[in-house]
Short mmCIF file of C-alpha atoms in Angstrom, two decimals:
data_model
loop_
_atom_site.label_atom_id
_atom_site.label_comp_id
_atom_site.label_asym_id
_atom_site.label_seq_id
_atom_site.Cartn_x
_atom_site.Cartn_y
_atom_site.Cartn_z
CA MET A 1 25.19 41.14 3.52
CA SER A 2 25.50 37.88 1.41
CA TRP A 3 22.95 37.17 -1.08
CA LEU A 4 21.81 34.20 1.14
CA GLY A 5 21.10 36.55 4.12
CA PHE A 6 19.41 39.10 2.07
CA GLU A 7 16.98 36.58 0.39
CA LEU A 8 16.24 34.93 3.87
CA ARG A 9 15.33 38.34 5.13
CA LEU A 10 13.07 39.20 2.18
CA ILE A 11 11.15 35.81 3.02
CA LEU A 12 11.24 36.33 6.93
CA ARG A 13 9.70 39.70 6.31
CA SER A 14 6.76 38.23 4.17
CA ARG A 15 4.25 36.77 6.68
CA LEU A 16 2.64 34.80 3.99
CA MET A 17 6.00 32.94 3.15
CA LEU A 18 6.85 32.61 6.75
CA ALA A 19 3.22 31.19 7.74
CA ALA A 20 3.45 28.94 4.77
CA LEU A 21 6.67 27.36 5.64
CA LEU A 22 5.82 27.02 9.12
CA LEU A 23 2.67 25.26 8.43
CA LEU A 24 4.11 23.10 5.99
CA SER A 25 6.77 22.07 8.66
CA LEU A 26 3.86 21.36 11.18
CA LEU A 27 1.81 19.32 8.63
CA ALA A 28 4.77 17.26 7.62
CA SER A 29 5.70 16.63 11.35
CA LEU A 30 2.06 15.71 12.15
CA ALA A 31 1.87 13.31 9.15
CA VAL A 32 5.13 11.60 10.26
CA TRP A 33 3.94 11.29 13.86
CA SER A 34 0.47 9.84 12.62
CA GLY A 35 2.30 7.28 10.48
CA LEU A 36 4.66 6.34 13.37
CA HIS A 37 1.80 6.06 15.68
CA GLU A 38 -0.30 3.76 13.33
CA VAL A 39 2.68 1.54 12.65
CA GLU A 40 3.28 1.17 16.48
CA ARG A 41 -0.42 0.43 16.95
CA GLN A 42 -0.33 -2.30 14.36
CA ARG A 43 2.75 -3.75 15.85
CA GLU A 44 1.27 -3.83 19.24
CA THR A 45 -1.91 -5.61 17.66
CA ILE A 46 0.45 -8.22 16.14
CA ALA A 47 2.13 -8.79 19.48
CA ARG A 48 -1.11 -9.38 21.03
CA VAL A 49 -2.21 -12.01 18.40
CA GLY A 50 0.08 -14.79 19.27
CA PRO A 51 -0.70 -15.04 23.15
CA LEU A 52 -4.34 -14.79 22.44
CA ASN A 53 -4.33 -17.47 19.70
CA GLU A 54 -2.28 -19.65 21.89
CA GLN A 55 -5.19 -19.33 24.61
CA ASP A 56 -7.64 -20.40 21.91
CA VAL A 57 -5.52 -23.49 20.97
CA ALA A 58 -5.43 -24.32 24.64
CA SER A 59 -9.10 -24.04 24.89
CA VAL A 60 -9.44 -26.40 22.10
CA ALA A 61 -6.94 -28.86 23.36
CA SER A 62 -8.87 -29.02 26.63
CA ARG A 63 -12.16 -29.61 24.95
CA TYR A 64 -10.83 -32.35 22.39
CA PRO A 65 -7.68 -33.99 24.06
CA ASP A 66 -8.02 -37.13 22.12
CA SER A 67 -9.57 -37.49 18.53
CA PRO A 68 -9.55 -40.88 16.50
CA GLU A 69 -8.62 -39.08 13.38
CA GLY A 70 -7.94 -35.42 14.15
CA GLY A 71 -10.92 -34.09 12.66
CA SER A 72 -12.24 -31.89 15.64
CA PRO A 73 -8.78 -30.38 16.11
CA ALA A 74 -8.40 -29.68 12.48
CA TYR A 75 -11.86 -27.87 12.36
CA TYR A 76 -11.76 -25.74 15.46
CA THR A 77 -8.09 -24.84 15.66
CA PHE A 78 -7.21 -21.44 14.33
CA TYR A 79 -3.86 -20.17 13.30
CA ALA A 80 -2.93 -16.61 13.38
CA THR A 81 -0.96 -14.97 10.57
CA TRP A 82 0.28 -11.42 10.55
CA ASP A 83 2.08 -9.05 8.23
CA PRO A 84 4.61 -6.85 10.25
CA PRO A 85 4.96 -3.37 8.89
CA SER A 86 8.41 -2.40 7.58
CA ASP A 87 10.60 0.27 9.11
CA ALA A 88 9.65 2.75 6.37
CA ALA A 89 5.70 1.91 6.63
CA PHE A 90 5.21 5.12 8.54
CA LEU A 91 5.83 7.26 5.43
CA ALA A 92 3.10 5.82 3.13
CA LEU A 93 0.68 3.46 4.86
CA GLY A 94 -1.07 2.46 1.55
CA LEU A 95 -3.15 -0.62 1.50
CA ARG A 96 -2.25 -1.24 5.25
CA ASP A 97 -4.89 1.23 5.75
CA VAL A 98 -7.63 -1.12 4.34
CA ALA A 99 -6.21 -4.59 3.92
CA PRO A 100 -5.87 -6.93 6.78
CA HIS A 101 -2.36 -7.26 8.45
CA VAL A 102 -3.64 -10.06 10.78
CA LEU A 103 -5.61 -12.94 9.59
CA ARG A 104 -6.44 -16.05 11.33
CA VAL A 105 -7.00 -19.26 9.21
CA ARG A 106 -7.74 -22.73 9.78
CA ALA A 107 -7.50 -26.15 7.73
CA LEU A 108 -10.89 -25.55 5.95
CA GLY A 109 -11.09 -23.66 2.40
CA LEU A 110 -8.65 -21.02 2.07
CA GLN A 111 -10.26 -18.71 -0.37
CA ALA A 112 -13.39 -18.08 1.90
CA GLN A 113 -10.95 -17.11 4.54
CA LEU A 114 -8.65 -15.15 2.52
CA TYR A 115 -10.80 -12.53 1.12
CA GLU A 116 -12.99 -11.98 4.16
CA GLY A 117 -10.85 -9.02 5.16
CA GLU A 118 -12.00 -7.12 2.19
CA ALA A 119 -15.26 -6.25 4.01
CA PHE A 120 -14.63 -2.72 5.21
CA ASN A 121 -16.63 0.51 5.31
CA PRO A 122 -15.66 2.52 2.14
CA GLU A 123 -16.60 5.78 3.62
CA LEU A 124 -14.00 5.31 6.24
CA ALA A 125 -11.29 4.60 3.56
CA LEU A 126 -12.41 7.34 1.06
CA ALA A 127 -10.37 10.22 2.72
CA GLY A 128 -7.27 8.15 2.98
CA ARG A 129 -4.73 8.22 5.55
CA PHE A 130 -2.88 11.45 6.75
CA ASP A 131 0.68 10.36 6.07
CA PHE A 132 4.04 11.81 4.74
CA ALA A 133 2.97 10.64 1.10
CA PHE A 134 -0.31 12.52 1.48
CA VAL A 135 1.56 15.69 2.45
CA LEU A 136 4.22 15.29 -0.30
CA ILE A 137 1.84 14.54 -3.23
CA TYR A 138 -1.20 16.65 -2.47
CA LEU A 139 -0.33 19.53 -0.06
CA ALA A 140 3.50 20.38 -0.77
CA PRO A 141 2.52 21.65 -4.46
CA LEU A 142 0.18 23.97 -3.04
CA PHE A 143 2.78 25.57 -0.70
CA MET A 144 5.15 25.62 -3.71
CA ILE A 145 2.47 27.61 -5.72
CA ALA A 146 1.94 30.05 -2.86
CA LEU A 147 5.84 30.90 -2.68
CA LEU A 148 6.34 31.10 -6.60
CA HIS A 149 3.29 32.31 -8.21
CA ASP A 150 4.23 35.98 -7.82
CA LEU A 151 7.82 35.54 -8.20
CA VAL A 152 7.82 37.92 -11.37
CA SER A 153 4.34 39.57 -11.18
CA GLY A 154 5.12 40.69 -7.60
CA GLU A 155 8.26 42.63 -8.76
CA ARG A 156 6.24 44.03 -11.84
CA GLN A 157 3.40 45.29 -9.64
CA ALA A 158 6.03 46.82 -7.34
CA GLY A 159 7.78 48.52 -9.99
CA ARG A 160 11.06 46.79 -9.62
CA LEU A 161 10.90 44.26 -12.59
CA ARG A 162 12.74 46.54 -15.11
CA MET A 163 15.37 47.23 -12.70
CA LEU A 164 16.20 43.70 -11.91
CA LEU A 165 16.01 42.73 -15.49
CA ALA A 166 18.59 45.49 -16.05
CA LEU A 167 21.11 44.00 -13.65
CA PRO A 168 24.21 42.12 -15.15
CA GLN A 169 23.38 39.14 -12.77
CA GLY A 170 19.67 39.32 -13.11
CA THR A 171 19.32 35.74 -14.39
CA ARG A 172 21.36 34.52 -11.45
CA LEU A 173 19.26 36.44 -8.93
CA TRP A 174 16.08 34.63 -10.28
CA ARG A 175 17.81 31.40 -9.95
CA ARG A 176 18.87 32.24 -6.37
CA ARG A 177 15.47 33.08 -5.38
CA VAL A 178 13.89 30.07 -6.88
CA GLY A 179 16.45 27.70 -5.35
CA LEU A 180 16.22 29.07 -1.91
CA ARG A 181 12.54 28.94 -1.89
CA GLY A 182 12.58 25.45 -3.27
CA LEU A 183 15.22 24.18 -0.78
CA LEU A 184 13.24 25.71 2.10
CA VAL A 185 10.00 23.67 1.05
CA PHE A 186 12.18 20.63 0.74
CA ALA A 187 13.77 21.03 4.16
CA CYS A 188 10.22 21.55 5.64
CA LEU A 189 9.71 17.95 4.33
CA ALA A 190 13.09 16.30 4.64
CA LEU A 191 13.64 17.16 8.25
CA PRO A 192 10.36 15.50 9.63
CA ALA A 193 10.88 12.58 7.37
CA ALA A 194 14.65 12.11 8.41
CA ALA A 195 13.57 12.45 12.16
CA GLY A 196 10.88 9.69 11.63
CA ALA A 197 13.18 7.44 9.76
CA ALA A 198 15.67 7.70 12.77
CA ALA A 199 12.94 6.98 15.26
CA ALA A 200 11.65 4.01 13.15
CA GLY A 201 15.08 2.58 12.50
CA SER A 202 14.87 3.03 8.68
CA GLY A 203 17.92 2.35 6.77
CA ALA A 204 19.80 5.15 4.98
CA GLY A 205 19.21 3.87 1.53
CA VAL A 206 15.40 4.08 2.13
CA LEU A 207 15.63 7.54 3.42
CA ALA A 208 17.90 8.58 0.44
CA VAL A 209 15.31 7.19 -2.05
CA VAL A 210 12.40 9.09 -0.03
CA LEU A 211 14.29 12.35 -0.30
CA LEU A 212 15.22 11.64 -3.87
CA VAL A 213 11.55 11.22 -4.78
CA ALA A 214 10.52 14.35 -2.77
CA ALA A 215 13.25 16.42 -4.57
CA ALA A 216 12.08 15.32 -7.97
CA TYR A 217 8.61 15.89 -7.25
CA LEU A 218 9.17 19.30 -5.87
CA ALA A 219 11.40 20.01 -8.90
CA PHE A 220 8.46 19.17 -11.33
CA TRP A 221 6.25 21.73 -9.39
CA VAL A 222 9.06 24.52 -9.26
CA GLY A 223 9.46 24.16 -13.10
CA MET A 224 5.61 24.25 -13.63
CA ALA A 225 5.28 27.41 -11.28
CA LEU A 226 8.27 29.06 -13.36
CA LEU A 227 6.51 28.32 -16.71
CA VAL A 228 3.46 30.02 -15.44
CA ALA A 229 4.80 32.92 -13.39
CA SER A 230 6.96 33.92 -16.30
CA ARG A 231 4.09 34.44 -18.90
CA GLY A 232 3.63 38.03 -17.77
CA TRP A 233 0.16 37.53 -15.92
CA ARG A 234 -0.98 39.00 -12.76
CA SER A 235 -0.36 37.29 -9.48
CA VAL A 236 -4.02 36.25 -9.19
CA ALA A 237 -3.95 34.83 -12.71
CA ASN A 238 -0.80 32.77 -12.14
CA ALA A 239 -2.39 31.46 -8.82
CA THR A 240 -5.52 30.48 -10.45
CA ALA A 241 -3.92 28.75 -13.29
CA LEU A 242 -1.32 26.91 -11.12
CA MET A 243 -4.39 25.71 -9.05
CA GLY A 244 -6.12 24.45 -11.97
CA ILE A 245 -2.84 22.40 -13.00
CA TRP A 246 -2.59 21.12 -9.70
CA ALA A 247 -6.22 20.01 -9.53
CA VAL A 248 -5.89 18.42 -12.99
CA LEU A 249 -2.59 16.61 -12.36
CA THR A 250 -3.22 15.29 -8.90
CA LEU A 251 -6.92 14.85 -8.81
CA VAL A 252 -8.82 14.74 -12.14
CA LEU A 253 -6.44 12.80 -14.58
CA PRO A 254 -5.76 10.13 -11.93
CA ALA A 255 -9.41 9.65 -11.12
CA LEU A 256 -10.23 9.39 -14.93
CA ALA A 257 -7.33 7.08 -15.52
CA ASN A 258 -8.48 4.86 -12.57
CA VAL A 259 -12.11 4.82 -14.32
CA ALA A 260 -10.37 3.92 -17.64
CA LEU A 261 -8.45 1.07 -16.17
CA THR A 262 -11.35 -0.14 -14.34
CA ARG A 263 -13.38 -0.45 -17.50
CA ALA A 264 -10.62 -1.75 -19.59
CA LEU A 265 -9.53 -4.36 -17.06
CA PRO A 266 -12.48 -5.52 -15.16
CA VAL A 267 -11.66 -7.54 -11.97
CA HIS A 268 -14.19 -9.14 -9.72
CA GLN A 269 -13.99 -8.42 -6.12
CA GLY A 270 -12.51 -10.97 -3.64
CA VAL A 271 -15.79 -11.45 -2.17
CA ASP A 272 -16.93 -12.96 -5.40
CA LEU A 273 -14.33 -15.55 -4.90
CA VAL A 274 -15.68 -16.24 -1.38
CA LEU A 275 -19.09 -16.88 -2.69
CA ALA A 276 -17.97 -19.11 -5.36
CA GLN A 277 -15.86 -21.21 -3.00
CA ARG A 278 -18.79 -21.51 -0.70
CA GLU A 279 -21.28 -22.56 -3.27
CA ALA A 280 -19.00 -25.15 -4.29
CA VAL A 281 -18.45 -26.24 -0.67
CA HIS A 282 -22.22 -26.16 0.19
CA GLY A 283 -23.06 -27.96 -3.27
CA ALA A 284 -20.81 -30.99 -2.08
CA TRP A 285 -23.45 -31.96 0.51
CA GLU A 286 -25.61 -32.91 -2.58
CA ILE A 287 -22.82 -34.91 -4.36
CA PRO A 288 -22.27 -38.65 -3.68
CA ARG A 289 -19.50 -38.94 -1.10
CA GLU A 290 -17.79 -41.63 -3.24
CA GLU A 291 -17.61 -39.14 -6.33
CA THR A 292 -16.02 -36.34 -4.08
CA MET A 293 -13.47 -38.68 -2.80
CA ARG A 294 -12.60 -39.88 -6.28
CA LYS A 295 -12.07 -36.42 -7.60
CA PHE A 296 -9.98 -35.64 -4.29
CA TYR A 297 -7.81 -38.75 -4.83
CA ALA A 298 -7.32 -38.07 -8.47
CA GLY A 299 -5.70 -34.79 -7.54
CA HIS A 300 -3.95 -35.99 -4.49
CA PRO A 301 -2.90 -39.62 -5.26
CA GLU A 302 -0.63 -39.49 -1.96
CA TRP A 303 -3.77 -40.25 0.20
CA LYS A 304 -5.43 -42.67 -2.39
CA ASN A 305 -4.73 -45.67 -0.01
CA SER A 306 -6.81 -44.30 2.78
CA THR A 307 -9.49 -46.72 4.10
CA PRO A 308 -12.78 -46.42 2.43
CA LEU A 309 -15.59 -44.12 4.07
CA PRO A 310 -17.68 -45.55 6.73
CA GLU A 311 -21.42 -45.26 6.43
CA THR A 312 -21.42 -42.59 9.00
CA PHE A 313 -19.87 -39.03 8.81
CA HIS A 314 -16.14 -38.86 8.52
CA TRP A 315 -14.09 -35.71 8.74
CA LYS A 316 -11.67 -36.57 5.73
CA TRP A 317 -14.72 -36.40 3.33
CA TYR A 318 -15.56 -32.96 4.99
CA PHE A 319 -11.89 -31.61 4.37
CA ALA A 320 -11.72 -33.16 0.98
CA PHE A 321 -14.57 -31.17 -0.33
CA HIS A 322 -13.30 -27.98 1.28
CA GLN A 323 -10.03 -28.56 -0.67
CA LEU A 324 -11.94 -29.27 -3.83
CA GLY A 325 -13.88 -26.13 -3.45
CA ASP A 326 -10.68 -24.17 -3.38
CA GLU A 327 -9.51 -25.97 -6.57
CA SER A 328 -12.67 -25.31 -8.26
CA VAL A 329 -12.23 -21.52 -7.89
CA ALA A 330 -8.44 -21.61 -8.61
CA PRO A 331 -8.83 -20.37 -12.21
CA GLN A 332 -10.91 -17.52 -10.84
CA ALA A 333 -8.43 -16.67 -8.20
CA GLN A 334 -5.48 -16.70 -10.72
CA ALA A 335 -7.54 -14.29 -13.01
CA TYR A 336 -8.23 -12.17 -10.21
CA ARG A 337 -4.58 -11.84 -9.20
CA ALA A 338 -3.58 -11.35 -12.80
CA GLY A 339 -6.18 -8.59 -13.22
CA LEU A 340 -4.84 -6.75 -10.08
CA LEU A 341 -1.20 -7.03 -11.31
CA ALA A 342 -2.23 -5.80 -14.60
CA ARG A 343 -3.82 -2.77 -13.12
CA GLN A 344 -0.71 -2.14 -11.05
CA ALA A 345 1.45 -2.31 -14.15
CA TRP A 346 -0.50 0.15 -15.98
CA THR A 347 -0.74 2.42 -13.00
CA GLU A 348 3.23 2.30 -12.77
CA ARG A 349 3.28 3.29 -16.57
CA LEU A 350 0.77 6.18 -15.79
CA GLY A 351 3.31 7.39 -13.33
CA TRP A 352 5.97 8.12 -16.06
CA LEU A 353 3.38 10.96 -17.13
CA LEU A 354 1.73 12.07 -13.92
CA PRO A 355 4.37 12.76 -11.47
CA GLY A 356 2.11 12.45 -8.37
CA VAL A 357 1.07 8.79 -9.38
CA GLY A 358 4.64 8.05 -9.87
CA ALA A 359 6.04 9.50 -6.67
CA GLN A 360 3.05 7.75 -4.70
CA GLY A 361 3.86 4.49 -6.26
CA ILE A 362 7.56 4.71 -5.41
CA LEU A 363 6.91 5.66 -1.78
CA HIS A 364 4.46 2.70 -1.27
CA ARG A 365 7.03 0.42 -2.96
CA VAL A 366 9.77 1.44 -0.50
CA ALA A 367 7.27 1.30 2.32
CA GLY A 368 6.24 -2.06 1.40
CA THR A 369 2.59 -1.11 1.68
CA ASP A 370 1.60 -1.54 -2.00
CA LEU A 371 -0.24 -4.23 -3.95
CA PRO A 372 2.66 -6.60 -4.49
CA ALA A 373 3.31 -6.40 -0.78
CA GLN A 374 -0.25 -7.31 -0.02
CA LEU A 375 -0.15 -10.10 -2.56
CA ALA A 376 3.07 -11.55 -0.95
CA TYR A 377 1.47 -11.61 2.26
CA GLN A 378 -1.36 -13.73 0.84
CA ASP A 379 1.29 -16.01 -0.80
CA GLY A 380 2.71 -16.50 2.58
CA ILE A 381 -0.76 -17.47 4.07
CA ALA A 382 -1.26 -19.79 1.24
CA ARG A 383 1.87 -21.59 1.94
CA PHE A 384 1.46 -21.78 5.47
CA HIS A 385 -2.25 -23.08 4.88
CA ALA A 386 -0.92 -25.88 2.81
CA GLU A 387 1.55 -26.85 5.71
CA ILE A 388 -1.56 -26.92 8.03
CA ARG A 389 -3.45 -29.15 5.48
CA ARG A 390 -0.50 -31.68 5.26
CA PHE A 391 -0.14 -31.75 8.93
CA TYR A 392 -3.81 -32.79 9.62
CA TYR A 393 -4.23 -35.00 6.45
CA GLY A 394 -1.75 -37.28 7.90
CA TYR A 395 -4.14 -37.95 10.73
CA LEU A 396 -7.31 -37.72 8.50
CA PHE A 397 -6.21 -39.88 5.81
CA GLY A 398 -3.94 -42.06 7.70
CA GLU A 399 -6.47 -42.88 10.52
CA ARG A 400 -3.99 -41.83 13.08
CA PRO A 401 -5.15 -40.75 16.55
CA PHE A 402 -4.71 -37.10 17.53
CA GLY A 403 -3.64 -36.80 21.05
CA ALA A 404 -2.87 -33.95 23.57
CA ASP A 405 0.82 -34.13 22.64
CA ASP A 406 -0.06 -33.60 18.94
CA TYR A 407 -1.13 -29.90 19.52
CA ALA A 408 2.31 -28.96 20.19
CA ARG A 409 3.50 -30.39 16.77
CA ARG A 410 1.23 -28.28 14.70
CA PRO A 411 2.93 -25.93 12.23
CA VAL A 412 4.05 -22.42 13.27
CA TYR A 413 3.63 -19.35 11.01
CA ALA A 414 6.79 -17.17 10.42
CA ALA A 415 6.38 -13.95 8.78
CA ARG A 416 8.72 -13.20 6.09
CA SER A 417 10.18 -9.68 5.68
CA ALA A 418 10.57 -9.22 1.97
CA ASP A 419 12.87 -6.12 0.62
CA SER A 420 10.89 -3.62 -1.33
CA PRO A 421 13.32 -1.98 -3.71
CA PRO A 422 11.70 0.80 -5.74
CA SER A 423 11.38 0.28 -9.67
CA VAL A 424 14.39 1.91 -11.32
CA LEU A 425 12.41 2.64 -14.42
CA ALA A 426 9.69 4.45 -12.24
CA LEU A 427 12.33 6.33 -10.23
CA SER A 428 14.33 7.31 -13.34
CA ALA A 429 11.16 8.45 -15.12
CA LEU A 430 10.26 10.63 -12.03
CA LEU A 431 13.76 12.29 -11.93
CA ALA A 432 13.62 12.76 -15.87
CA LEU A 433 10.21 14.44 -15.63
CA GLY A 434 11.30 16.64 -12.63
CA VAL A 435 14.34 17.66 -14.41
CA LEU A 436 12.99 18.40 -17.72
CA VAL A 437 10.06 20.60 -16.38
CA LEU A 438 12.59 22.40 -13.98
CA ALA A 439 14.90 23.04 -16.98
CA LEU A 440 12.00 24.33 -19.07
CA GLY A 441 10.97 26.57 -16.27
CA LEU A 442 14.54 28.07 -15.54
CA THR A 443 15.02 28.64 -19.37
CA ARG A 444 11.77 30.62 -19.66
CA LEU A 445 12.72 32.56 -16.48
CA ALA A 446 15.92 33.38 -18.06
CA ARG A 447 14.37 34.90 -21.21
CA LEU A 448 12.35 37.30 -19.36
CA ARG A 449 11.97 40.80 -20.80
CA PRO A 450 10.44 44.04 -19.37
#
């Protein structure tokens, strides 16, 4: 019998190991299925948005078929925007679990519309989404600990350790056992991920990066388990120590680092921008209209030749102070974005030392569900909103009538699918950390003495 068959028989005879591998396979499969189901639900939602929005526009067109300057159509017409999930989004849903992937905007102030989607129940988002990234980062190390914590102590307690260490190929035997158990855990994760990637149509390059991240992360935990298991403690002590290390590296240190980043890089919430913008808009009612228009024309000279305001209400004054409201909070919006990106950069650096943070960040980047992806969607909304304003400003400031045929000329949103290549530095750091800890663990295992 070959060594592989013999080691497999030992694992199959152990009910604990067999149950652990089957359970991990089941959890990984459920996580992949859950991610695929959530992505499909989001795509169905996006598919329904377009027709429903067209019905809404048709209703507005029936109520306001003719407008002398286009004010009513500009005020009441909503435009749907959407952020379609990538083919790899099922692996790590990231911010798509809490950030809006569908947003309706109109020609009024953008900031008040852009961040209204931040209002969600934090208790619902506390547990996070059960996806492949969750299983890999938080659950897979526990199964690796269960399979390797008694690698040496189990043989010592059974009275076979001296005999195994006396064998000429004893070191190779340990490496075979470690390698086989590590490969089985990797297979329990890789097979469901590959099946999900095939079902979602993900590219081979994306799947290769995901499997590389999983292999590097598991290598780190294999090495950590070997460093503890080879210290000569009893199995219970090994398991307790490894569980403590797991809790510190995956729960405690990331939480403390998040608190530290929050205190070091304070960032106001998006709702603060909404309130500031609305305060500026509401305050414009108390400002003389001529002063508002003078400020608007100073920043947008292309419309300065528009006819003076009449004595009665005019829509161009209303939309002018909405635009000025956006411009008044532009420095706050830039600071908010810069603060978020600064936190993101420091989180990536933290991933160089904490493998769980690094692996999660890479998976979210590959899946297109991280902060840069969300900001890219907001940038697309901002560009489209600028098109909407330019479209209606031609009627508002040019005093052109807006007829029924003009509804068909309105701007159309086109979602942009941006590639999400992983950070080479983050991936290299994770690989280096995994290889280093694994090498240390194997070296320590090779120096075992009775």
